[in-house]
Tab-separated table of C-alpha atoms in Angstrom:
chain	number	residue	atom	x	y	z
A	1	MET	CA	88.389	105.878	103.068
A	2	ALA	CA	86.144	106.378	100.161
A	3	GLY	CA	88.032	108.328	97.466
A	4	VAL	CA	91.819	107.535	98.870
A	5	THR	CA	94.412	105.649	96.835
A	6	GLY	CA	97.809	104.389	98.425
A	7	SER	CA	101.199	105.574	97.330
A	8	LEU	CA	102.129	103.699	93.797
A	9	ASP	CA	104.774	101.192	95.044
A	10	PRO	CA	107.551	99.897	92.547
A	11	SER	CA	107.278	96.591	91.000
A	12	GLY	CA	103.947	96.159	93.562
A	13	ASP	CA	105.270	96.250	96.590
A	14	LEU	CA	108.549	97.690	97.062
A	15	ASN	CA	109.252	101.203	99.331
A	16	PRO	CA	108.631	103.627	97.045
A	17	GLY	CA	111.008	105.885	99.229
A	18	ASN	CA	108.560	108.061	101.086
A	19	LEU	CA	110.626	108.943	103.986
A	20	SER	CA	111.342	112.292	105.579
A	21	ILE	CA	114.740	114.143	104.956
A	22	ASN	CA	116.016	117.237	106.718
A	23	GLY	CA	112.629	117.060	108.388
A	24	GLN	CA	110.581	117.725	105.432
A	25	ARG	CA	107.775	115.973	103.730
A	26	GLU	CA	107.866	112.364	102.539
A	27	SER	CA	106.962	113.514	98.983
A	28	SER	CA	109.887	116.460	99.003
A	29	ASN	CA	112.442	113.948	98.029
A	30	GLY	CA	113.881	113.654	94.250
A	31	PHE	CA	115.092	110.546	92.593
A	32	LEU	CA	117.243	110.515	89.589
A	33	VAL	CA	118.456	107.234	87.145
A	34	ASN	CA	121.318	107.769	84.950
A	35	GLY	CA	120.092	111.990	85.261
A	36	ILE	CA	116.609	111.444	84.442
A	37	ASP	CA	113.880	112.645	87.095
A	38	VAL	CA	111.934	109.719	87.611
A	39	GLN	CA	109.918	110.569	90.916
A	40	GLU	CA	105.990	109.599	90.480
A	41	HIS	CA	104.236	113.358	90.829
A	42	MET	CA	101.121	112.079	92.646
A	43	ASN	CA	102.386	110.590	95.431
A	44	GLY	CA	106.044	111.968	95.615
A	45	GLY	CA	107.749	108.082	95.830
A	46	THR	CA	110.304	107.193	92.903
A	47	SER	CA	108.708	105.526	89.611
A	48	ILE	CA	111.395	102.564	89.039
A	49	VAL	CA	113.809	100.473	91.442
A	50	PRO	CA	116.380	99.177	89.369
A	51	ASN	CA	117.776	95.457	89.698
A	52	LEU	CA	120.835	95.694	92.448
A	53	ASP	CA	123.396	93.812	90.238
A	54	SER	CA	122.469	96.540	87.458
A	55	ILE	CA	123.720	99.489	89.691
A	56	GLU	CA	127.301	101.059	89.687
A	57	GLU	CA	126.507	104.349	91.587
A	58	PHE	CA	124.383	105.448	94.550
A	59	ARG	CA	123.924	108.091	96.388
A	60	VAL	CA	121.410	109.709	99.102
A	61	LEU	CA	122.287	113.665	99.411
A	62	THR	CA	120.809	115.416	101.988
A	63	ASN	CA	122.012	118.738	102.265
A	64	ASN	CA	124.242	121.645	100.348
A	65	PHE	CA	123.396	120.201	97.000
A	66	ASP	CA	124.867	121.345	94.201
A	67	PRO	CA	122.350	124.074	92.166
A	68	GLU	CA	121.511	121.023	89.388
A	69	TYR	CA	119.494	119.611	92.590
A	70	GLY	CA	117.437	122.186	93.100
A	71	ASN	CA	113.701	120.567	92.466
A	72	TYR	CA	113.338	119.628	96.058
A	73	ASP	CA	113.963	120.177	99.762
A	74	GLY	CA	113.722	116.810	101.252
A	75	GLY	CA	116.796	114.885	99.922
A	76	MET	CA	117.754	113.823	96.854
A	77	VAL	CA	118.512	109.826	95.697
A	78	THR	CA	120.815	109.455	92.331
A	79	VAL	CA	121.832	106.208	90.813
A	80	VAL	CA	123.826	105.443	88.307
A	81	SER	CA	123.892	101.976	85.777
A	82	LYS	CA	126.766	99.930	85.208
A	83	SER	CA	127.916	99.902	81.383
A	84	GLY	CA	129.563	97.190	79.829
A	85	GLY	CA	133.738	96.860	79.741
A	86	THR	CA	136.353	95.573	77.076
A	87	THR	CA	135.701	91.869	78.023
A	88	PHE	CA	132.308	89.635	78.632
A	89	HIS	CA	130.846	89.378	81.856
A	90	GLY	CA	127.899	88.752	84.135
A	91	ASP	CA	126.076	86.127	86.698
A	92	VAL	CA	122.738	84.215	87.366
A	93	PHE	CA	120.768	84.591	90.631
A	94	GLU	CA	118.046	82.872	92.406
A	95	PHE	CA	117.364	83.464	95.962
A	96	PHE	CA	114.389	81.191	97.289
A	97	ARG	CA	112.370	81.654	100.258
A	98	ASN	CA	109.883	79.034	101.549
A	99	THR	CA	107.489	78.271	104.699
A	100	ALA	CA	109.675	75.494	106.168
A	101	LEU	CA	111.429	77.653	108.700
A	102	ASP	CA	109.172	80.247	109.235
A	103	ALA	CA	107.230	80.311	112.585
A	104	ARG	CA	103.361	80.819	113.041
A	105	GLY	CA	102.468	84.486	113.739
A	106	TYR	CA	101.462	85.538	117.467
A	107	PHE	CA	97.892	86.440	115.974
A	108	ASP	CA	97.462	83.688	113.988
A	109	PRO	CA	95.931	80.276	114.105
A	110	THR	CA	98.106	78.585	111.869
A	111	ARG	CA	100.876	79.138	110.212
A	112	SER	CA	100.989	81.411	107.206
A	113	ALA	CA	102.803	80.452	103.615
A	114	PHE	CA	105.317	82.059	102.121
A	115	ASN	CA	106.984	81.461	99.446
A	116	GLN	CA	109.561	83.821	97.238
A	117	ASN	CA	111.682	83.238	93.964
A	118	GLN	CA	113.601	86.018	92.898
A	119	LEU	CA	115.622	84.573	89.914
A	120	GLY	CA	117.857	86.769	87.231
A	121	GLY	CA	120.835	87.513	85.730
A	122	THR	CA	123.268	90.163	84.124
A	123	ILE	CA	125.610	90.144	81.172
A	124	GLY	CA	127.598	93.066	79.382
A	125	GLY	CA	130.996	93.265	76.853
A	126	PRO	CA	132.145	94.263	73.605
A	127	VAL	CA	129.792	95.392	70.857
A	128	ARG	CA	132.548	97.049	68.836
A	129	HIS	CA	136.160	96.733	70.341
A	130	GLU	CA	136.992	99.881	72.541
A	131	LYS	CA	133.992	101.757	70.803
A	132	VAL	CA	130.572	100.216	71.490
A	133	PHE	CA	129.761	98.282	74.692
A	134	PHE	CA	126.369	97.269	76.317
A	135	PHE	CA	125.140	95.775	79.519
A	136	ALA	CA	121.795	93.839	80.182
A	137	ASN	CA	119.948	92.509	82.960
A	138	TYR	CA	116.583	90.833	84.196
A	139	GLN	CA	114.852	90.294	87.726
A	140	GLY	CA	111.623	88.141	88.220
A	141	THR	CA	110.035	88.268	91.724
A	142	ARG	CA	107.261	85.468	92.250
A	143	THR	CA	105.851	85.785	95.528
A	144	ASN	CA	103.180	84.200	97.316
A	145	GLN	CA	102.526	85.072	101.174
A	146	GLY	CA	99.617	84.917	103.588
A	147	VAL	CA	99.032	88.040	105.424
A	148	SER	CA	97.209	87.981	108.797
A	149	THR	CA	94.268	89.430	109.503
A	150	GLY	CA	95.198	89.828	113.548
A	151	TYR	CA	92.278	90.117	115.563
A	152	ILE	CA	89.319	91.481	114.600
A	153	SER	CA	86.010	91.477	116.359
A	154	VAL	CA	82.820	90.027	114.854
A	155	PRO	CA	79.607	88.919	115.770
A	156	THR	CA	79.461	86.051	118.297
A	157	VAL	CA	77.527	82.875	117.071
A	158	ALA	CA	74.203	84.313	119.085
A	159	GLN	CA	74.237	87.876	117.813
A	160	ARG	CA	74.251	85.967	114.365
A	161	SER	CA	71.161	84.692	115.570
A	162	GLY	CA	69.745	87.842	116.941
A	163	ASP	CA	70.503	87.516	120.588
A	164	PHE	CA	72.471	90.410	121.936
A	165	GLY	CA	72.116	89.407	125.422
A	166	ASP	CA	72.071	92.239	128.155
A	167	LEU	CA	71.070	95.545	126.016
A	168	THR	CA	71.689	98.834	127.115
A	169	GLY	CA	70.919	102.625	126.344
A	170	SER	CA	67.050	103.619	125.411
A	171	ILE	CA	65.067	104.760	122.384
A	172	SER	CA	66.330	108.049	121.554
A	173	GLY	CA	63.237	110.189	120.009
A	174	PRO	CA	59.426	109.881	119.166
A	175	TYR	CA	60.706	109.011	115.687
A	176	LEU	CA	62.540	106.033	115.994
A	177	ALA	CA	59.852	104.869	118.574
A	178	SER	CA	57.136	105.295	116.075
A	179	LEU	CA	59.189	103.355	113.773
A	180	LEU	CA	60.032	100.105	115.903
A	181	THR	CA	56.198	100.592	116.981
A	182	GLN	CA	55.446	99.903	113.316
A	183	LYS	CA	57.916	97.179	112.674
A	184	LEU	CA	57.579	94.969	115.763
A	185	GLY	CA	53.759	95.330	116.376
A	186	TYR	CA	53.351	96.815	119.585
A	187	ALA	CA	54.120	99.907	121.585
A	188	VAL	CA	57.168	101.381	121.754
A	189	THR	CA	57.655	104.861	123.552
A	190	SER	CA	60.712	107.121	123.538
A	191	GLY	CA	63.130	107.012	126.271
A	192	GLU	CA	61.999	103.235	126.910
A	193	ALA	CA	64.522	101.173	127.700
A	194	TYR	CA	65.966	98.370	124.691
A	195	SER	CA	65.865	95.591	127.217
A	196	SER	CA	62.481	96.374	128.084
A	197	VAL	CA	61.933	96.597	124.032
A	198	PHE	CA	63.629	93.521	123.188
A	199	PRO	CA	63.036	91.258	125.946
A	200	HIS	CA	65.624	89.077	126.891
A	201	GLY	CA	67.990	90.715	124.557
A	202	ILE	CA	66.307	89.556	121.660
A	203	ILE	CA	66.192	90.985	117.998
A	204	PRO	CA	62.754	89.708	116.625
A	205	GLN	CA	63.398	89.139	112.729
A	206	ARG	CA	60.822	91.170	111.257
A	207	ALA	CA	62.875	94.065	112.979
A	208	ARG	CA	66.234	93.356	110.531
A	209	SER	CA	66.240	94.781	107.114
A	210	THR	CA	66.623	92.608	104.297
A	211	PRO	CA	70.206	93.575	103.408
A	212	GLY	CA	71.591	92.903	106.926
A	213	LYS	CA	69.928	89.107	106.446
A	214	ASN	CA	71.304	88.337	103.155
A	215	LEU	CA	74.671	90.571	103.966
A	216	LEU	CA	75.781	88.339	107.377
A	217	GLN	CA	76.841	85.672	105.511
A	218	TYR	CA	79.526	87.392	104.093
A	219	ILE	CA	81.214	88.182	107.513
A	220	PRO	CA	83.304	85.450	108.881
A	221	SER	CA	82.121	83.539	112.143
A	222	PRO	CA	84.524	84.053	115.141
A	223	ASN	CA	87.557	81.226	115.132
A	224	VAL	CA	89.491	82.364	118.133
A	225	SER	CA	87.492	83.260	120.737
A	226	THR	CA	83.474	83.768	121.180
A	227	SER	CA	83.909	87.340	119.604
A	228	GLN	CA	87.111	87.139	117.611
A	229	TYR	CA	87.915	86.182	114.227
A	230	SER	CA	91.554	85.802	112.903
A	231	THR	CA	93.390	83.892	110.146
A	232	SER	CA	96.827	84.146	107.579
A	233	ALA	CA	95.646	81.054	105.301
A	234	PHE	CA	94.781	83.982	102.322
A	235	ALA	CA	97.961	85.128	100.069
A	236	GLN	CA	99.287	88.224	98.511
A	237	THR	CA	100.700	87.339	95.649
A	238	VAL	CA	102.984	89.611	93.735
A	239	ARG	CA	104.483	88.981	89.925
A	240	ASP	CA	106.771	91.302	88.601
A	241	ASP	CA	109.424	91.367	85.789
A	242	LYS	CA	111.790	94.177	85.288
A	243	GLY	CA	115.135	94.645	83.405
A	244	SER	CA	117.066	97.274	81.312
A	245	VAL	CA	119.554	97.758	78.584
A	246	ARG	CA	122.295	99.775	78.312
A	247	ILE	CA	124.568	100.717	75.342
A	248	ASP	CA	127.687	102.766	75.535
A	249	GLY	CA	129.974	104.737	72.594
A	250	ASN	CA	132.916	106.602	71.950
A	251	SER	CA	132.546	108.598	69.030
A	252	HIS	CA	133.608	112.603	67.987
A	253	LEU	CA	130.399	113.678	69.697
A	254	GLY	CA	131.991	112.421	73.091
A	255	GLN	CA	130.341	109.286	75.423
A	256	ILE	CA	127.154	108.698	74.652
A	257	SER	CA	124.821	106.358	76.505
A	258	ALA	CA	121.372	105.080	76.212
A	259	TYR	CA	119.845	103.481	78.450
A	260	TYR	CA	116.053	101.592	78.656
A	261	PHE	CA	114.193	100.532	81.675
A	262	VAL	CA	110.951	98.173	81.877
A	263	ASP	CA	109.150	96.804	85.078
A	264	ASP	CA	105.938	95.079	84.515
A	265	TYR	CA	104.073	93.798	87.779
A	266	ARG	CA	100.824	92.071	89.254
A	267	LEU	CA	99.552	92.015	92.548
A	268	ASP	CA	96.962	90.394	94.558
A	269	ASN	CA	95.827	91.856	97.767
A	270	PRO	CA	93.756	90.079	100.031
A	271	TYR	CA	93.057	93.137	102.129
A	272	PRO	CA	93.115	96.449	100.287
A	273	GLY	CA	92.705	98.181	102.425
A	274	SER	CA	94.404	101.562	100.976
A	275	VAL	CA	91.903	101.742	98.280
A	276	ALA	CA	88.842	101.773	100.898
A	277	GLY	CA	89.028	97.801	100.609
A	278	ALA	CA	88.556	95.117	102.999
A	279	SER	CA	89.713	93.521	106.021
A	280	ILE	CA	88.036	90.443	106.636
A	281	PRO	CA	88.578	87.361	103.639
A	282	GLY	CA	86.920	87.212	100.268
A	283	PHE	CA	87.464	91.161	98.380
A	284	ASP	CA	90.445	91.175	97.081
A	285	ALA	CA	91.886	93.486	94.652
A	286	LEU	CA	93.888	93.544	91.792
A	287	PHE	CA	96.995	96.160	91.351
A	288	PHE	CA	98.737	96.428	87.719
A	289	GLY	CA	101.708	98.630	86.639
A	290	ARG	CA	104.043	99.006	83.975
A	291	ALA	CA	106.991	101.608	84.166
A	292	GLN	CA	109.495	102.323	81.505
A	293	LEU	CA	112.607	104.863	81.062
A	294	LEU	CA	114.157	105.355	77.925
A	295	SER	CA	117.344	108.071	78.524
A	296	VAL	CA	120.140	109.543	76.317
A	297	GLY	CA	123.383	111.172	77.662
A	298	VAL	CA	126.184	112.940	76.072
A	299	ASN	CA	129.728	113.796	78.255
A	300	LYS	CA	131.868	115.884	76.035
A	301	LEU	CA	135.580	116.828	76.998
A	302	ILE	CA	136.325	120.310	75.941
A	303	GLY	CA	139.876	120.870	76.078
A	304	SER	CA	141.306	119.631	79.307
A	305	ASN	CA	139.542	121.127	81.927
A	306	THR	CA	135.884	121.270	80.565
A	307	VAL	CA	133.468	118.855	80.581
A	308	ASN	CA	129.413	118.782	79.168
A	309	GLU	CA	126.754	116.790	80.235
A	310	PHE	CA	123.604	116.330	78.314
A	311	HIS	CA	120.701	114.375	79.464
A	312	ALA	CA	117.356	113.676	77.433
A	313	GLY	CA	114.510	111.174	79.221
A	314	TYR	CA	111.169	109.752	79.102
A	315	LEU	CA	109.578	108.070	81.602
A	316	ARG	CA	106.066	106.662	81.474
A	317	ASN	CA	104.006	104.719	84.792
A	318	ALA	CA	101.177	103.369	84.135
A	319	ASN	CA	99.172	101.732	87.173
A	320	ILE	CA	95.455	100.010	87.574
A	321	ILE	CA	95.045	100.521	91.544
A	322	GLY	CA	92.757	98.401	93.437
A	323	GLN	CA	90.398	97.287	90.471
A	324	PRO	CA	87.809	94.656	92.273
A	325	LYS	CA	88.575	90.998	92.385
A	326	GLY	CA	86.760	89.073	94.930
A	327	GLY	CA	83.166	89.716	95.941
A	328	LEU	CA	82.225	90.706	92.162
A	329	GLY	CA	79.211	88.776	90.713
A	330	VAL	CA	76.918	89.084	93.528
A	331	SER	CA	73.397	91.671	92.252
A	332	LEU	CA	72.581	94.233	94.499
A	333	ALA	CA	69.070	93.261	94.380
A	334	SER	CA	70.055	89.786	95.834
A	335	GLN	CA	71.498	91.800	98.974
A	336	GLY	CA	67.867	93.360	98.956
A	337	PHE	CA	68.517	96.212	97.843
A	338	THR	CA	65.843	98.326	95.445
A	339	THR	CA	67.685	98.439	91.505
A	340	GLY	CA	66.888	99.686	89.040
A	341	ALA	CA	66.417	103.045	86.505
A	342	GLY	CA	63.784	105.319	87.605
A	343	THR	CA	63.468	103.559	90.975
A	344	ALA	CA	64.161	105.690	94.425
A	345	GLY	CA	67.151	103.118	95.046
A	346	ILE	CA	70.195	102.283	93.198
A	347	PHE	CA	71.130	102.791	89.375
A	348	VAL	CA	74.450	100.600	88.680
A	349	GLN	CA	76.437	102.966	85.920
A	350	ALA	CA	79.256	100.245	85.884
A	351	PRO	CA	78.012	96.486	85.850
A	352	GLN	CA	81.387	94.897	85.624
A	353	PHE	CA	81.964	96.186	89.332
A	354	GLU	CA	78.662	95.407	90.844
A	355	GLY	CA	79.261	93.217	94.049
A	356	VAL	CA	78.792	92.712	97.581
A	357	GLU	CA	78.399	96.161	99.312
A	358	ASN	CA	81.595	97.819	100.616
A	359	ILE	CA	80.736	98.040	104.622
A	360	THR	CA	82.258	99.522	107.249
A	361	PHE	CA	81.782	98.180	110.483
A	362	PRO	CA	83.150	99.662	113.912
A	363	THR	CA	86.177	97.334	113.825
A	364	PHE	CA	86.393	95.812	110.137
A	365	VAL	CA	85.652	96.781	106.570
A	366	MET	CA	84.135	94.535	103.550
A	367	GLY	CA	82.844	94.606	100.332
A	368	VAL	CA	84.233	95.422	96.805
A	369	PRO	CA	86.556	98.005	97.243
A	370	ILE	CA	85.200	101.402	96.419
A	371	THR	CA	88.631	103.424	95.176
A	372	ASN	CA	89.529	101.953	91.506
A	373	GLU	CA	91.886	104.278	89.649
A	374	THR	CA	94.248	104.469	87.117
A	375	GLN	CA	96.790	106.191	86.783
A	376	VAL	CA	99.040	106.986	84.024
A	377	ASN	CA	102.442	109.767	84.565
A	378	ASN	CA	104.477	111.055	82.068
A	379	THR	CA	107.993	112.789	82.551
A	380	TYR	CA	109.678	114.748	79.754
A	381	TYR	CA	113.279	115.753	80.469
A	382	LEU	CA	116.017	117.755	79.118
A	383	SER	CA	118.785	119.264	80.833
A	384	ASP	CA	122.519	120.203	80.264
A	385	GLY	CA	125.352	121.290	82.398
A	386	LEU	CA	128.707	122.597	82.198
A	387	SER	CA	131.686	122.194	84.244
A	388	LYS	CA	135.335	123.736	83.992
A	389	ALA	CA	137.806	123.201	86.655
A	390	ILE	CA	139.816	126.816	87.410
A	391	GLY	CA	142.829	126.312	89.386
A	392	ALA	CA	141.435	124.629	92.947
A	393	HIS	CA	137.456	125.912	91.926
A	394	THR	CA	134.923	124.486	89.811
A	395	LEU	CA	132.311	126.538	87.813
A	396	LYS	CA	129.385	124.945	86.954
A	397	VAL	CA	126.577	126.027	84.698
A	398	GLY	CA	123.261	124.265	83.266
A	399	GLY	CA	119.642	124.399	82.920
A	400	GLN	CA	116.739	121.877	82.617
A	401	PHE	CA	112.806	121.676	81.506
A	402	HIS	CA	111.128	119.300	82.206
A	403	ILE	CA	107.219	118.266	81.703
A	404	ASP	CA	105.376	116.287	84.493
A	405	GLN	CA	101.988	114.921	83.218
A	406	VAL	CA	99.527	112.904	85.564
A	407	ASN	CA	96.896	111.282	83.769
A	408	GLU	CA	93.667	109.977	85.763
A	409	LEU	CA	90.601	107.404	85.154
A	410	GLU	CA	88.396	107.170	88.302
A	411	PRO	CA	85.579	104.669	87.555
A	412	GLU	CA	83.951	106.040	90.952
A	413	LEU	CA	83.835	108.532	92.918
A	414	PRO	CA	81.963	108.482	96.400
A	415	VAL	CA	80.512	110.586	98.130
A	416	TYR	CA	78.944	109.642	101.319
A	417	ASN	CA	74.840	110.745	102.507
A	418	ALA	CA	73.366	110.384	105.523
A	419	LEU	CA	70.045	107.710	104.861
A	420	THR	CA	66.584	108.517	106.725
A	421	MET	CA	65.564	105.745	109.071
A	422	ASP	CA	62.140	105.390	106.886
A	423	GLN	CA	64.743	104.724	103.876
A	424	ILE	CA	66.636	102.108	105.882
A	425	LEU	CA	63.330	100.426	106.854
A	426	ASN	CA	61.701	100.133	103.569
A	427	LYS	CA	65.183	99.514	101.899
A	428	THR	CA	64.933	101.929	99.215
A	429	THR	CA	68.147	103.168	100.798
A	430	ALA	CA	68.993	106.114	98.614
A	431	SER	CA	68.265	108.360	95.658
A	432	GLN	CA	68.805	107.581	92.196
A	433	GLY	CA	72.281	106.727	91.755
A	434	PHE	CA	73.413	106.165	94.924
A	435	ALA	CA	74.178	102.550	96.576
A	436	ALA	CA	73.452	101.821	99.872
A	437	ASN	CA	76.445	100.845	102.436
A	438	LEU	CA	75.270	99.028	105.275
A	439	VAL	CA	76.858	99.362	108.695
A	440	LEU	CA	76.004	96.566	111.198
A	441	ALA	CA	76.469	97.739	115.172
A	442	PHE	CA	76.632	95.124	117.323
A	443	ALA	CA	77.886	93.161	120.662
A	444	GLY	CA	78.035	96.177	123.281
A	445	ILE	CA	79.357	98.732	120.945
A	446	SER	CA	76.107	100.130	120.028
A	447	LEU	CA	72.460	98.712	118.673
A	448	LEU	CA	70.969	100.923	116.212
A	449	LEU	CA	67.472	99.619	114.994
A	450	ALA	CA	67.960	96.200	115.680
A	451	GLY	CA	71.746	96.675	115.130
A	452	VAL	CA	71.394	97.830	111.533
A	453	GLY	CA	71.975	101.131	110.068
A	454	LEU	CA	72.568	102.432	106.219
A	455	TYR	CA	75.132	105.399	104.836
A	456	GLY	CA	74.451	105.676	101.000
A	457	VAL	CA	77.388	106.134	98.506
A	458	PRO	CA	76.915	106.089	94.748
A	459	GLY	CA	77.361	103.099	92.612
A	460	HIS	CA	79.716	103.751	89.883
A	461	ALA	CA	79.829	107.188	88.468
A	462	THR	CA	81.064	107.776	84.361
A	463	LEU	CA	84.331	107.452	83.679
A	464	ARG	CA	86.384	110.716	83.814
A	465	ARG	CA	90.302	111.478	82.305
A	466	ASP	CA	91.826	114.221	84.645
A	467	ARG	CA	94.752	115.547	82.508
A	468	HIS	CA	97.927	117.495	85.490
A	469	PRO	CA	99.970	118.763	82.922
A	470	HIS	CA	103.232	120.846	85.124
A	471	ARG	CA	106.134	122.651	83.169
A	472	THR	CA	109.127	123.512	84.894
A	473	GLY	CA	112.099	124.945	83.525
A	474	GLY	CA	114.980	126.501	85.435
A	475	ALA	CA	118.893	127.351	85.176
A	476	ALA	CA	121.696	126.873	87.885
A	477	ALA	CA	125.126	128.329	88.264
């Protein structure tokens, strides 16, 4: 669906934690890392996932929250990172997986490739004896995994040449009948059976649109049966590098900690359905992202039964979602569409994304993705809490304040516009600023004017920046 984007997955392909807890929406969960809110405020998942070897404490709270967790009505996931100690310690690791022991997928004609490397390490120790400590870690991931299309119904070899065999149905109305009369050169009447209009189910070349004929080359031929296609030869590739550094120190102000985390990834998806992309090969899309978290915490012991906790942090999560890669460089004019300013056709406002038109079929999608977005989230966070033990009871009071900002850049905003049959036949397929979106209906599904129908979507609208700041504050006791 145009205008729809999927979730922002940390590290390119990790689960962002969008799951239902206590029956609430998947976007109702909160995520804290070292006391800082790291929720991604567009889809509700987490913005970062620290390396497993860097985590000291991990908790999932599902009910009976303390007041300090009052922002979310789902669950709370809290993570505390490791700190250094009085002696040096560390580790190195690599996890490797390849295709050698994998089996062929049930729907795949061949075994798909799957090569994965995860390597990294940690190190921690003293900076100043008994005063200052550090802990650092890194993890790199490189994945190349073939993705299966499953069985997809595609035009048969006969249908690609115009032979649809036994056609059913009839001409629906005088308008379509008159258009077919013009194109075929013989009289066609409303209500006449398609089998009569097209003897033996043969659709002549003169009844087909130029875009339909030019774009057929981008649809794969069947390779499983006479009408089905399947492959797992095209891989999703991921390059992800992430790491963090934590410094802890003891001073007259209390225990002070500073933490910095960065995660930079690049993902190449051969079938980017989450951004209205293709489900057949040749039209992959790129996803880029960098998440950064900087936090400072101070824990101060006041007397023998009182502790004050202060946290300040800044989170930035910048992502490019679904940047077209495959299918670019093919002009709309070469596909058979009328283009150019001042014409009744298509004016391309973003030529860098001009390529094979995005086309929705009953069983698959082809063409360049039509939802390409840049999203930058910023979160500024402050909190302070005072805990006091009174006999067998604990009293806690505190407050928090955060500013959540979502910035979006949308190179194109698709708006569907149905075209007339006359526009279809004359291939001036849309009003100015609209691109044509071709839909072929084939073989036993439906037949619309020699298997061709058109719907319009805008080319590439001008860049727009939307800023959605959200400020919240609160106190709990």
